């Protein structure tokens, strides 16, 4: 009991003094499970996040755009891998995480349940969705769990071109023909509100937030991060002559921030509960990809077993003898 | 297959000649060659390294933080191991 109190004390001191918690350090069970939940959800979001954009790789309008989009989607796959590895240091297995994603019990960012019917959607995703992700991820570089923080730093470095390429697409369309400009505006209209929902419920209604803030898993609140994103994005939209679809959006001199309209939390709940426009097809796409990859995993499994038995060494020796 | 069958490997990269290898993350792989190929794909998409080390995680033995005192405190009072301990004139470029 005394020993336990000592451990808790040590853990809390580390948190208070901004020391990182490392995998082999003692930590409260709840800290561990919160992190597993958050990091695996984050990993799933990176992986599922490839789908809406992946949809456009073969149809990108130029070779330059195609190479860029391919590199971006490839990066997202990498981000998923970094994060799964970080979660595994907490003694969960990749199978557990995958199973939870594939059977629909795990959550991933709801934003990826919206469709990408036009090329402008690829621009809007890079600009807005990656933009929002970056705001969140920069904040998470200071998270208290070492492997998560280091994964975030690496991811942030890689993300910077993601948002810029998206903005460039929107800028090009906004300067193009009337039809192209309309396409860009339409994409902004559809992505704006779901992007704001990415930051999660208002602080007062956020289930996990308080404890996560106390343990410094999260460093800034949902509302704070959302405000930061809005403030920086308004100017960008102005710059390319697009209009953010919010009549209440207005600079508030006193607050030093933009005021904005209320988010449709009913829609947020519906998509979260699985009733968004693409929830089913996203999950099916992941399940199909997993099934299609079965032969690779099987081959690897047989190969590993053979190598552990030493079969290949015997074959080598036989080859030499011949 | 089960990912558990694959060992966990730690990946280290040397970013430039003359700089030490630095830990960048981990991955699952069947053997060293497989770990090397995966490390290249996962951790060097932007030429982050000119050399890769991979080592099975289970081969790494880490010191425990409760042993820190025993391991590291004895060096604490040995300030005479640092050049600043010695009182010599700055001008002499010693
Ligand atoms: Fe990402
Ligand atoms: Fe991204």
mmCIF file of C-alpha atoms and ligand atoms in Angstrom:
data_model
loop_
_atom_site.group_PDB
_atom_site.id
_atom_site.type_symbol
_atom_site.label_atom_id
_atom_site.label_comp_id
_atom_site.label_asym_id
_atom_site.label_seq_id
_atom_site.Cartn_x
_atom_site.Cartn_y
_atom_site.Cartn_z
ATOM 1 C CA UNK A 1 0.000 0.000 0.000
ATOM 2 C CA UNK A 2 2.769 2.408 0.983
ATOM 3 C CA UNK A 3 4.684 1.276 -2.055
ATOM 4 C CA UNK A 4 1.644 2.054 -4.205
ATOM 5 C CA UNK A 5 1.245 5.541 -2.773
ATOM 6 C CA UNK A 6 4.891 6.126 -3.485
ATOM 7 C CA UNK A 7 4.455 5.097 -7.107
ATOM 8 C CA UNK A 8 1.444 7.349 -7.549
ATOM 9 C CA UNK A 9 3.377 10.193 -5.983
ATOM 10 C CA UNK A 10 6.282 9.674 -8.320
ATOM 11 C CA UNK A 11 3.990 9.511 -11.346
ATOM 12 C CA UNK A 12 2.225 12.704 -10.364
ATOM 13 C CA UNK A 13 5.479 14.488 -9.735
ATOM 14 C CA UNK A 14 6.683 13.595 -13.234
ATOM 15 C CA UNK A 15 3.458 14.925 -14.731
ATOM 16 C CA UNK A 16 3.707 18.130 -12.693
ATOM 17 C CA UNK A 17 7.310 18.702 -13.718
ATOM 18 C CA UNK A 18 6.643 18.132 -17.420
ATOM 19 C CA UNK A 19 8.686 14.953 -17.460
ATOM 20 C CA UNK A 20 7.584 12.414 -20.041
ATOM 21 C CA UNK A 21 6.162 9.090 -18.898
ATOM 22 C CA UNK A 22 7.957 6.232 -20.670
ATOM 23 C CA UNK A 23 6.541 2.741 -21.421
ATOM 24 C CA UNK A 24 8.440 0.935 -18.684
ATOM 25 C CA UNK A 25 7.506 3.498 -16.006
ATOM 26 C CA UNK A 26 4.746 2.737 -13.553
ATOM 27 C CA UNK A 27 1.458 4.404 -14.518
ATOM 28 C CA UNK A 28 -2.147 4.250 -13.289
ATOM 29 C CA UNK A 29 -4.286 1.719 -15.179
ATOM 30 C CA UNK A 30 -6.657 4.454 -16.186
ATOM 31 C CA UNK A 31 -3.819 6.504 -17.693
ATOM 32 C CA UNK A 32 -2.746 3.470 -19.682
ATOM 33 C CA UNK A 33 -6.231 2.651 -20.941
ATOM 34 C CA UNK A 34 -6.989 6.286 -21.835
ATOM 35 C CA UNK A 35 -3.833 6.427 -23.888
ATOM 36 C CA UNK A 36 -4.525 3.129 -25.625
ATOM 37 C CA UNK A 37 -7.981 4.412 -26.522
ATOM 38 C CA UNK A 38 -6.747 7.759 -27.786
ATOM 39 C CA UNK A 39 -3.662 6.567 -29.661
ATOM 40 C CA UNK A 40 -5.420 3.649 -31.343
ATOM 41 C CA UNK A 41 -8.306 5.897 -32.405
ATOM 42 C CA UNK A 42 -5.762 8.302 -33.782
ATOM 43 C CA UNK A 43 -4.038 5.458 -35.668
ATOM 44 C CA UNK A 44 -7.348 4.229 -37.096
ATOM 45 C CA UNK A 45 -8.105 7.784 -38.262
ATOM 46 C CA UNK A 46 -4.843 7.938 -40.189
ATOM 47 C CA UNK A 47 -5.577 4.609 -41.844
ATOM 48 C CA UNK A 48 -9.241 5.225 -42.679
ATOM 49 C CA UNK A 49 -8.271 8.767 -43.686
ATOM 50 C CA UNK A 50 -6.533 7.357 -46.739
ATOM 51 C CA UNK A 51 -9.842 6.291 -48.253
ATOM 52 C CA UNK A 52 -11.607 9.559 -49.177
ATOM 53 C CA UNK A 53 -8.506 10.895 -50.919
ATOM 54 C CA UNK A 54 -7.316 7.559 -52.240
ATOM 55 C CA UNK A 55 -10.517 7.687 -54.253
ATOM 56 C CA UNK A 56 -8.928 10.425 -56.406
ATOM 57 C CA UNK A 57 -5.395 9.143 -56.999
ATOM 58 C CA UNK A 58 -6.148 7.631 -60.380
ATOM 59 C CA UNK A 59 -8.157 10.676 -61.424
ATOM 60 C CA UNK A 60 -5.856 13.499 -60.303
ATOM 61 C CA UNK A 61 -5.855 16.187 -63.019
ATOM 62 C CA UNK A 62 -2.089 16.363 -63.606
ATOM 63 C CA UNK A 63 0.953 14.212 -62.989
ATOM 64 C CA UNK A 64 2.176 16.730 -60.409
ATOM 65 C CA UNK A 65 -1.062 16.520 -58.457
ATOM 66 C CA UNK A 66 -1.052 12.755 -58.731
ATOM 67 C CA UNK A 67 2.481 12.388 -57.366
ATOM 68 C CA UNK A 68 1.640 14.778 -54.533
ATOM 69 C CA UNK A 69 -1.573 13.020 -53.595
ATOM 70 C CA UNK A 70 0.083 9.626 -53.699
ATOM 71 C CA UNK A 71 2.866 10.859 -51.404
ATOM 72 C CA UNK A 72 0.339 12.346 -49.009
ATOM 73 C CA UNK A 73 -1.791 9.219 -48.791
ATOM 74 C CA UNK A 74 1.386 7.168 -48.328
ATOM 75 C CA UNK A 75 2.345 9.450 -45.447
ATOM 76 C CA UNK A 76 -1.018 8.822 -43.780
ATOM 77 C CA UNK A 77 -0.370 5.080 -43.921
ATOM 78 C CA UNK A 78 2.985 5.744 -42.258
ATOM 79 C CA UNK A 79 1.321 7.879 -39.580
ATOM 80 C CA UNK A 80 -0.976 4.981 -38.786
ATOM 81 C CA UNK A 81 2.035 2.710 -38.353
ATOM 82 C CA UNK A 82 3.911 5.112 -36.076
ATOM 83 C CA UNK A 83 0.833 5.382 -33.883
ATOM 84 C CA UNK A 84 0.069 1.661 -33.712
ATOM 85 C CA UNK A 85 3.683 1.143 -32.617
ATOM 86 C CA UNK A 86 3.342 3.838 -29.965
ATOM 87 C CA UNK A 87 0.165 2.179 -28.649
ATOM 88 C CA UNK A 88 1.864 -1.222 -28.576
ATOM 89 C CA UNK A 89 4.412 0.068 -26.068
ATOM 90 C CA UNK A 90 1.447 0.169 -23.653
ATOM 91 C CA UNK A 91 0.996 -3.608 -23.895
ATOM 92 C CA UNK A 92 -1.835 -3.818 -26.332
ATOM 93 C CA UNK A 93 -1.484 -5.819 -29.529
ATOM 94 C CA UNK A 94 -1.980 -4.725 -33.073
ATOM 95 C CA UNK A 95 -4.517 -7.526 -33.573
ATOM 96 C CA UNK A 96 -6.675 -6.227 -30.755
ATOM 97 C CA UNK A 97 -6.628 -2.777 -32.287
ATOM 98 C CA UNK A 98 -7.293 -3.995 -35.829
ATOM 99 C CA UNK A 99 -10.053 -6.310 -34.708
ATOM 100 C CA UNK A 100 -11.747 -3.431 -32.946
ATOM 101 C CA UNK A 101 -11.525 -1.312 -36.096
ATOM 102 C CA UNK A 102 -12.735 -4.064 -38.403
ATOM 103 C CA UNK A 103 -15.667 -5.176 -36.256
ATOM 104 C CA UNK A 104 -16.795 -1.570 -35.967
ATOM 105 C CA UNK A 105 -16.357 -1.225 -32.215
ATOM 106 C CA UNK A 106 -13.419 1.214 -32.408
ATOM 107 C CA UNK A 107 -13.899 4.826 -33.317
ATOM 108 C CA UNK A 108 -11.974 6.866 -35.861
ATOM 109 C CA UNK A 109 -12.337 10.513 -36.828
ATOM 110 C CA UNK A 110 -15.898 11.011 -38.083
ATOM 111 C CA UNK A 111 -14.730 13.432 -40.751
ATOM 112 C CA UNK A 112 -13.689 10.503 -42.929
ATOM 113 C CA UNK A 113 -17.283 9.369 -43.188
ATOM 114 C CA UNK A 114 -18.022 12.196 -45.628
ATOM 115 C CA UNK A 115 -17.777 11.618 -49.383
ATOM 116 C CA UNK A 116 -15.384 13.148 -51.948
ATOM 117 C CA UNK A 117 -17.503 13.640 -55.085
ATOM 118 C CA UNK A 118 -15.307 16.313 -56.735
ATOM 119 C CA UNK A 119 -11.609 17.093 -57.168
ATOM 120 C CA UNK A 120 -12.086 20.184 -55.011
ATOM 121 C CA UNK A 121 -12.779 17.845 -52.085
ATOM 122 C CA UNK A 122 -9.152 16.744 -52.221
ATOM 123 C CA UNK A 123 -8.170 20.408 -51.890
ATOM 124 C CA UNK A 124 -10.633 20.996 -49.063
ATOM 125 C CA UNK A 125 -9.438 17.946 -47.146
ATOM 126 C CA UNK A 126 -5.785 18.965 -47.332
ATOM 127 C CA UNK A 127 -6.497 22.553 -46.441
ATOM 128 C CA UNK A 128 -9.169 22.080 -43.758
ATOM 129 C CA UNK A 129 -8.995 18.526 -42.448
ATOM 130 C CA UNK A 130 -5.211 18.308 -42.369
ATOM 131 C CA UNK A 131 -5.161 21.905 -41.147
ATOM 132 C CA UNK A 132 -7.365 20.977 -38.196
ATOM 133 C CA UNK A 133 -5.375 17.802 -37.578
ATOM 134 C CA UNK A 134 -2.167 19.843 -37.481
ATOM 135 C CA UNK A 135 -3.568 22.241 -34.864
ATOM 136 C CA UNK A 136 -4.471 19.250 -32.734
ATOM 137 C CA UNK A 137 -1.213 17.406 -33.349
ATOM 138 C CA UNK A 138 1.047 20.364 -32.627
ATOM 139 C CA UNK A 139 -0.657 20.578 -29.263
ATOM 140 C CA UNK A 140 -0.115 16.838 -28.756
ATOM 141 C CA UNK A 141 3.647 17.136 -29.292
ATOM 142 C CA UNK A 142 3.588 18.151 -25.604
ATOM 143 C CA UNK A 143 1.539 15.167 -24.464
ATOM 144 C CA UNK A 144 2.882 13.476 -21.341
ATOM 145 C CA UNK A 145 3.477 10.016 -22.833
ATOM 146 C CA UNK A 146 6.918 9.874 -24.488
ATOM 147 C CA UNK A 147 6.281 7.564 -27.471
ATOM 148 C CA UNK A 148 3.078 9.446 -28.371
ATOM 149 C CA UNK A 149 4.836 12.818 -28.187
ATOM 150 C CA UNK A 150 7.692 11.619 -30.377
ATOM 151 C CA UNK A 151 5.310 10.130 -32.943
ATOM 152 C CA UNK A 152 3.492 13.481 -33.007
ATOM 153 C CA UNK A 153 6.675 15.400 -33.680
ATOM 154 C CA UNK A 154 7.533 13.183 -36.569
ATOM 155 C CA UNK A 155 3.992 13.389 -37.925
ATOM 156 C CA UNK A 156 3.862 17.191 -37.624
ATOM 157 C CA UNK A 157 7.044 17.514 -39.646
ATOM 158 C CA UNK A 158 5.503 15.409 -42.392
ATOM 159 C CA UNK A 159 2.094 17.067 -42.272
ATOM 160 C CA UNK A 160 3.235 20.505 -43.291
ATOM 161 C CA UNK A 161 3.057 19.792 -47.009
ATOM 162 C CA UNK A 162 -0.333 18.120 -46.643
ATOM 163 C CA UNK A 163 -2.104 21.330 -45.801
ATOM 164 C CA UNK A 164 -0.145 23.421 -48.282
ATOM 165 C CA UNK A 165 -0.881 21.147 -51.233
ATOM 166 C CA UNK A 166 -4.579 21.243 -50.354
ATOM 167 C CA UNK A 167 -4.622 25.007 -50.097
ATOM 168 C CA UNK A 168 -2.801 25.236 -53.421
ATOM 169 C CA UNK A 169 -5.509 23.138 -55.084
ATOM 170 C CA UNK A 170 -8.224 25.420 -53.651
ATOM 171 C CA UNK A 171 -6.308 28.522 -54.693
ATOM 172 C CA UNK A 172 -5.911 27.251 -58.230
ATOM 173 C CA UNK A 173 -9.596 26.388 -58.524
ATOM 174 C CA UNK A 174 -10.646 29.702 -56.975
ATOM 175 C CA UNK A 175 -8.640 31.538 -59.640
ATOM 176 C CA UNK A 176 -9.919 29.316 -62.447
ATOM 177 C CA UNK A 177 -13.132 29.299 -64.479
ATOM 178 C CA UNK A 178 -16.463 30.174 -62.899
ATOM 179 C CA UNK A 179 -17.279 26.488 -62.731
ATOM 180 C CA UNK A 180 -14.016 25.698 -60.949
ATOM 181 C CA UNK A 181 -14.526 28.525 -58.487
ATOM 182 C CA UNK A 182 -17.983 27.211 -57.702
ATOM 183 C CA UNK A 183 -16.589 23.730 -57.219
ATOM 184 C CA UNK A 184 -14.102 25.069 -54.668
ATOM 185 C CA UNK A 185 -16.778 27.047 -52.832
ATOM 186 C CA UNK A 186 -19.078 24.028 -52.787
ATOM 187 C CA UNK A 187 -16.343 21.868 -51.260
ATOM 188 C CA UNK A 188 -15.651 24.503 -48.603
ATOM 189 C CA UNK A 189 -19.392 24.648 -47.843
ATOM 190 C CA UNK A 190 -19.564 20.900 -47.301
ATOM 191 C CA UNK A 191 -16.322 20.459 -45.334
ATOM 192 C CA UNK A 192 -16.358 23.502 -43.079
ATOM 193 C CA UNK A 193 -18.753 22.326 -40.378
ATOM 194 C CA UNK A 194 -17.635 18.691 -40.217
ATOM 195 C CA UNK A 195 -14.058 20.011 -39.854
ATOM 196 C CA UNK A 196 -15.069 22.090 -36.836
ATOM 197 C CA UNK A 197 -16.616 18.950 -35.339
ATOM 198 C CA UNK A 198 -13.211 17.236 -35.521
ATOM 199 C CA UNK A 199 -12.198 19.028 -32.328
ATOM 200 C CA UNK A 200 -14.921 17.193 -30.430
ATOM 201 C CA UNK A 201 -17.773 18.338 -28.193
ATOM 202 C CA UNK A 202 -17.710 21.570 -26.207
ATOM 203 C CA UNK A 203 -15.441 21.336 -23.175
ATOM 204 C CA UNK A 204 -18.425 21.218 -20.830
ATOM 205 C CA UNK A 205 -19.786 18.113 -22.599
ATOM 206 C CA UNK A 206 -16.564 16.269 -23.262
ATOM 207 C CA UNK A 207 -16.487 12.909 -21.475
ATOM 208 C CA UNK A 208 -12.777 12.189 -21.285
ATOM 209 C CA UNK A 209 -11.378 15.690 -21.471
ATOM 210 C CA UNK A 210 -10.970 16.677 -17.853
ATOM 211 C CA UNK A 211 -8.975 13.703 -16.685
ATOM 212 C CA UNK A 212 -6.915 13.780 -19.875
ATOM 213 C CA UNK A 213 -6.048 17.420 -19.260
ATOM 214 C CA UNK A 214 -5.089 16.660 -15.677
ATOM 215 C CA UNK A 215 -2.730 13.913 -16.800
ATOM 216 C CA UNK A 216 -1.496 16.149 -19.617
ATOM 217 C CA UNK A 217 -2.440 13.593 -22.247
ATOM 218 C CA UNK A 218 -4.310 16.505 -23.799
ATOM 219 C CA UNK A 219 -2.734 19.943 -23.446
ATOM 220 C CA UNK A 220 -5.428 22.244 -24.790
ATOM 221 C CA UNK A 221 -9.178 21.926 -24.648
ATOM 222 C CA UNK A 222 -11.439 21.139 -27.612
ATOM 223 C CA UNK A 223 -12.870 24.653 -27.690
ATOM 224 C CA UNK A 224 -9.470 26.292 -27.460
ATOM 225 C CA UNK A 225 -8.097 24.301 -30.382
ATOM 226 C CA UNK A 226 -11.232 24.854 -32.456
ATOM 227 C CA UNK A 227 -10.973 28.619 -31.920
ATOM 228 C CA UNK A 228 -7.330 28.583 -32.916
ATOM 229 C CA UNK A 229 -8.179 26.771 -36.149
ATOM 230 C CA UNK A 230 -10.989 29.169 -37.027
ATOM 231 C CA UNK A 231 -8.873 32.236 -36.352
ATOM 232 C CA UNK A 232 -6.119 31.088 -38.652
ATOM 233 C CA UNK A 233 -8.373 29.793 -41.427
ATOM 234 C CA UNK A 234 -10.610 32.846 -41.962
ATOM 235 C CA UNK A 235 -7.723 34.838 -43.344
ATOM 236 C CA UNK A 236 -6.722 32.023 -45.673
ATOM 237 C CA UNK A 237 -10.239 31.805 -47.115
ATOM 238 C CA UNK A 238 -10.316 35.581 -47.613
ATOM 239 C CA UNK A 239 -7.010 35.437 -49.403
ATOM 240 C CA UNK A 240 -8.375 33.188 -52.139
ATOM 241 C CA UNK A 241 -11.792 34.845 -52.229
ATOM 242 C CA UNK A 242 -13.851 31.977 -50.841
ATOM 243 C CA UNK A 243 -16.612 32.458 -48.284
ATOM 244 C CA UNK A 244 -16.832 30.461 -45.089
ATOM 245 C CA UNK A 245 -20.425 29.235 -44.792
ATOM 246 C CA UNK A 246 -21.250 30.808 -41.440
ATOM 247 C CA UNK A 247 -23.315 33.979 -41.226
ATOM 248 C CA UNK A 248 -22.403 34.459 -37.592
ATOM 249 C CA UNK A 249 -18.676 34.471 -38.289
ATOM 250 C CA UNK A 250 -17.452 37.865 -37.112
ATOM 251 C CA UNK A 251 -14.293 39.323 -35.588
ATOM 252 C CA UNK A 252 -14.748 40.063 -31.905
ATOM 253 C CA UNK A 253 -12.384 42.865 -30.945
ATOM 254 C CA UNK A 254 -12.925 42.338 -27.251
ATOM 255 C CA UNK A 255 -12.144 38.624 -27.262
ATOM 256 C CA UNK A 256 -9.463 38.947 -29.893
ATOM 257 C CA UNK A 257 -11.056 35.993 -31.687
ATOM 258 C CA UNK A 258 -13.684 35.262 -34.297
ATOM 259 C CA UNK A 259 -17.177 34.547 -33.044
ATOM 260 C CA UNK A 260 -18.912 31.785 -34.935
ATOM 261 C CA UNK A 261 -22.247 29.992 -35.247
ATOM 262 C CA UNK A 262 -23.305 26.872 -33.379
ATOM 263 C CA UNK A 263 -22.281 23.488 -34.663
ATOM 264 C CA UNK A 264 -25.026 20.996 -35.520
ATOM 265 C CA UNK A 265 -24.362 18.555 -32.680
ATOM 266 C CA UNK A 266 -27.200 16.340 -33.848
ATOM 267 C CA UNK A 267 -25.264 15.662 -37.035
ATOM 268 C CA UNK A 268 -22.101 15.094 -34.996
ATOM 269 C CA UNK A 269 -23.877 12.433 -32.919
ATOM 270 C CA UNK A 270 -25.456 10.758 -35.942
ATOM 271 C CA UNK A 271 -22.153 10.349 -37.790
ATOM 272 C CA UNK A 272 -20.417 9.235 -34.609
ATOM 273 C CA UNK A 273 -23.072 6.571 -34.061
ATOM 274 C CA UNK A 274 -22.455 5.184 -37.534
ATOM 275 C CA UNK A 275 -25.109 6.952 -39.561
ATOM 276 C CA UNK A 276 -22.945 9.293 -41.634
ATOM 277 C CA UNK A 277 -22.974 9.202 -45.431
ATOM 278 C CA UNK A 278 -19.998 6.808 -45.758
ATOM 279 C CA UNK A 279 -19.602 4.939 -42.449
ATOM 280 C CA UNK A 280 -20.556 1.631 -44.023
ATOM 281 C CA UNK A 281 -18.482 1.893 -47.157
ATOM 282 C CA UNK A 282 -15.396 2.983 -45.203
ATOM 283 C CA UNK A 283 -15.632 0.003 -42.911
ATOM 284 C CA UNK A 284 -16.305 -2.339 -45.806
ATOM 285 C CA UNK A 285 -13.296 -0.977 -47.672
ATOM 286 C CA UNK A 286 -11.084 -1.668 -44.654
ATOM 287 C CA UNK A 287 -12.490 -5.163 -44.224
ATOM 288 C CA UNK A 288 -11.968 -5.921 -47.886
ATOM 289 C CA UNK A 289 -8.389 -4.653 -47.784
ATOM 290 C CA UNK A 290 -7.749 -6.821 -44.747
ATOM 291 C CA UNK A 291 -9.168 -9.895 -46.473
ATOM 292 C CA UNK A 292 -7.206 -9.207 -49.620
ATOM 293 C CA UNK A 293 -4.017 -9.018 -47.591
ATOM 294 C CA UNK A 294 -4.621 -12.387 -45.936
ATOM 295 C CA UNK A 295 -2.288 -14.257 -48.301
ATOM 296 C CA UNK A 296 0.594 -11.915 -47.430
ATOM 297 C CA UNK A 297 0.123 -12.492 -43.721
ATOM 298 C CA UNK A 298 -0.177 -16.206 -44.285
ATOM 299 C CA UNK A 299 3.011 -16.376 -46.360
ATOM 300 C CA UNK A 300 4.823 -14.355 -43.730
ATOM 301 C CA UNK A 301 3.575 -16.655 -41.014
ATOM 302 C CA UNK A 302 4.804 -19.807 -42.754
ATOM 303 C CA UNK A 303 8.106 -18.142 -43.563
ATOM 304 C CA UNK A 304 8.621 -17.051 -39.957
ATOM 305 C CA UNK A 305 7.888 -20.529 -38.652
ATOM 306 C CA UNK A 306 10.313 -22.070 -41.126
ATOM 307 C CA UNK A 307 13.017 -19.609 -40.257
ATOM 308 C CA UNK A 308 12.570 -20.250 -36.542
ATOM 309 C CA UNK A 309 12.882 -23.991 -37.184
ATOM 310 C CA UNK A 310 16.076 -23.366 -39.130
ATOM 311 C CA UNK A 311 14.751 -24.781 -42.431
ATOM 312 C CA UNK A 312 16.520 -22.170 -44.493
ATOM 313 C CA UNK A 313 19.900 -22.910 -42.979
ATOM 314 C CA UNK A 314 19.492 -26.565 -43.913
ATOM 315 C CA UNK A 315 18.601 -25.586 -47.459
ATOM 316 C CA UNK A 316 21.647 -23.354 -47.677
ATOM 317 C CA UNK A 317 23.909 -26.127 -46.513
ATOM 318 C CA UNK A 318 22.417 -28.518 -49.030
ATOM 319 C CA UNK A 319 22.945 -26.000 -51.788
ATOM 320 C CA UNK A 320 26.604 -25.690 -50.847
ATOM 321 C CA UNK A 321 27.016 -29.455 -50.808
ATOM 322 C CA UNK A 322 25.644 -29.862 -54.286
ATOM 323 C CA UNK B 1 -1.365 -14.703 -39.291
ATOM 324 C CA UNK B 2 -1.011 -13.129 -35.943
ATOM 325 C CA UNK B 3 1.258 -10.157 -35.633
ATOM 326 C CA UNK B 4 2.433 -11.668 -32.361
ATOM 327 C CA UNK B 5 4.332 -14.276 -34.337
ATOM 328 C CA UNK B 6 6.463 -11.484 -35.711
ATOM 329 C CA UNK B 7 9.084 -10.080 -33.419
ATOM 330 C CA UNK B 8 9.036 -6.439 -32.492
ATOM 331 C CA UNK B 9 12.079 -4.551 -33.770
ATOM 332 C CA UNK B 10 13.492 -1.163 -32.797
ATOM 333 C CA UNK B 11 14.674 1.092 -35.599
ATOM 334 C CA UNK B 12 17.658 3.458 -35.420
ATOM 335 C CA UNK B 13 18.687 5.902 -38.144
ATOM 336 C CA UNK B 14 21.915 7.751 -38.808
ATOM 337 C CA UNK B 15 20.896 11.015 -40.422
ATOM 338 C CA UNK B 16 24.303 12.012 -41.776
ATOM 339 C CA UNK B 17 27.886 10.834 -41.785
ATOM 340 C CA UNK B 18 29.503 11.364 -38.430
ATOM 341 C CA UNK B 19 26.235 11.553 -36.515
ATOM 342 C CA UNK B 20 25.115 8.779 -34.194
ATOM 343 C CA UNK B 21 22.225 6.474 -34.903
ATOM 344 C CA UNK B 22 19.090 7.684 -33.204
ATOM 345 C CA UNK B 23 16.024 5.700 -32.182
ATOM 346 C CA UNK B 24 13.059 6.566 -34.392
ATOM 347 C CA UNK B 25 10.428 3.936 -33.657
ATOM 348 C CA UNK B 26 9.565 0.279 -33.953
ATOM 349 C CA UNK B 27 7.906 -2.254 -36.228
ATOM 350 C CA UNK B 28 7.079 -5.962 -36.561
ATOM 351 C CA UNK B 29 9.131 -8.165 -38.850
ATOM 352 C CA UNK B 30 9.960 -11.804 -39.536
ATOM 353 C CA UNK B 31 13.725 -11.368 -39.689
ATOM 354 C CA UNK B 32 16.453 -8.765 -40.037
ATOM 355 C CA UNK B 33 16.069 -8.415 -43.778
ATOM 356 C CA UNK B 34 12.334 -7.921 -43.490
ATOM 357 C CA UNK B 35 12.824 -5.433 -40.654
ATOM 358 C CA UNK B 36 15.318 -3.528 -42.780
ATOM 359 C CA UNK B 37 12.958 -3.286 -45.738
ATOM 360 C CA UNK B 38 10.046 -2.195 -43.573
ATOM 361 C CA UNK B 39 12.193 0.371 -41.761
ATOM 362 C CA UNK B 40 13.181 1.833 -45.098
ATOM 363 C CA UNK B 41 9.518 2.149 -46.137
ATOM 364 C CA UNK B 42 8.169 3.397 -42.837
ATOM 365 C CA UNK B 43 10.922 5.656 -41.535
ATOM 366 C CA UNK B 44 12.921 6.989 -44.497
ATOM 367 C CA UNK B 45 10.422 8.363 -46.984
ATOM 368 C CA UNK B 46 12.249 11.680 -47.001
ATOM 369 C CA UNK B 47 15.862 10.539 -46.953
ATOM 370 C CA UNK B 48 15.954 10.844 -43.167
ATOM 371 C CA UNK B 49 18.826 8.447 -42.980
ATOM 372 C CA UNK B 50 21.957 7.179 -44.671
ATOM 373 C CA UNK B 51 22.145 4.118 -42.449
ATOM 374 C CA UNK B 52 19.606 1.938 -40.666
ATOM 375 C CA UNK B 53 20.047 -0.254 -37.605
ATOM 376 C CA UNK B 54 17.355 -2.698 -36.596
ATOM 377 C CA UNK B 55 17.454 -4.730 -33.421
ATOM 378 C CA UNK B 56 14.938 -7.070 -31.819
ATOM 379 C CA UNK B 57 13.253 -5.203 -28.968
ATOM 380 C CA UNK B 58 13.654 -8.177 -26.668
ATOM 381 C CA UNK B 59 17.429 -7.902 -27.047
ATOM 382 C CA UNK B 60 17.327 -4.478 -25.442
ATOM 383 C CA UNK B 61 17.681 -4.420 -21.704
ATOM 384 C CA UNK B 62 16.595 -1.154 -20.160
ATOM 385 C CA UNK B 63 17.609 0.186 -16.767
ATOM 386 C CA UNK B 64 14.710 0.709 -14.394
ATOM 387 C CA UNK B 65 13.910 4.130 -13.071
ATOM 388 C CA UNK B 66 13.899 2.827 -9.481
ATOM 389 C CA UNK B 67 17.550 1.929 -9.993
ATOM 390 C CA UNK B 68 18.414 5.405 -11.134
ATOM 391 C CA UNK B 69 19.823 6.493 -7.792
ATOM 392 C CA UNK B 70 22.139 3.543 -7.578
ATOM 393 C CA UNK B 71 23.261 3.899 -11.170
ATOM 394 C CA UNK B 72 23.613 7.590 -11.645
ATOM 395 C CA UNK B 73 23.910 9.368 -8.317
ATOM 396 C CA UNK B 74 27.519 8.336 -7.666
ATOM 397 C CA UNK B 75 28.613 10.631 -10.496
ATOM 398 C CA UNK B 76 26.834 13.590 -8.991
ATOM 399 C CA UNK B 77 29.578 14.746 -6.619
ATOM 400 C CA UNK B 78 32.432 14.164 -9.008
ATOM 401 C CA UNK B 79 32.465 17.646 -10.360
ATOM 402 C CA UNK B 80 36.228 17.378 -10.835
ATOM 403 C CA UNK B 81 35.424 15.417 -14.002
ATOM 404 C CA UNK B 82 34.320 18.637 -15.668
ATOM 405 C CA UNK B 83 36.787 21.201 -17.056
ATOM 406 C CA UNK B 84 35.016 24.067 -15.332
ATOM 407 C CA UNK B 85 36.137 22.647 -11.958
ATOM 408 C CA UNK B 86 39.672 23.912 -12.493
ATOM 409 C CA UNK B 87 40.649 27.440 -11.866
ATOM 410 C CA UNK B 88 42.782 28.607 -14.725
ATOM 411 C CA UNK B 89 42.865 31.879 -16.588
ATOM 412 C CA UNK B 90 40.486 32.174 -19.568
ATOM 413 C CA UNK B 91 43.238 33.889 -21.542
ATOM 414 C CA UNK B 92 45.435 30.818 -21.581
ATOM 415 C CA UNK B 93 43.094 28.907 -23.874
ATOM 416 C CA UNK B 94 43.550 25.752 -21.831
HETATM 417 FE FE1 LIG C 1 -1.616 12.206 -40.891
HETATM 418 FE FE1 LIG C 2 -2.092 14.506 -43.250
#
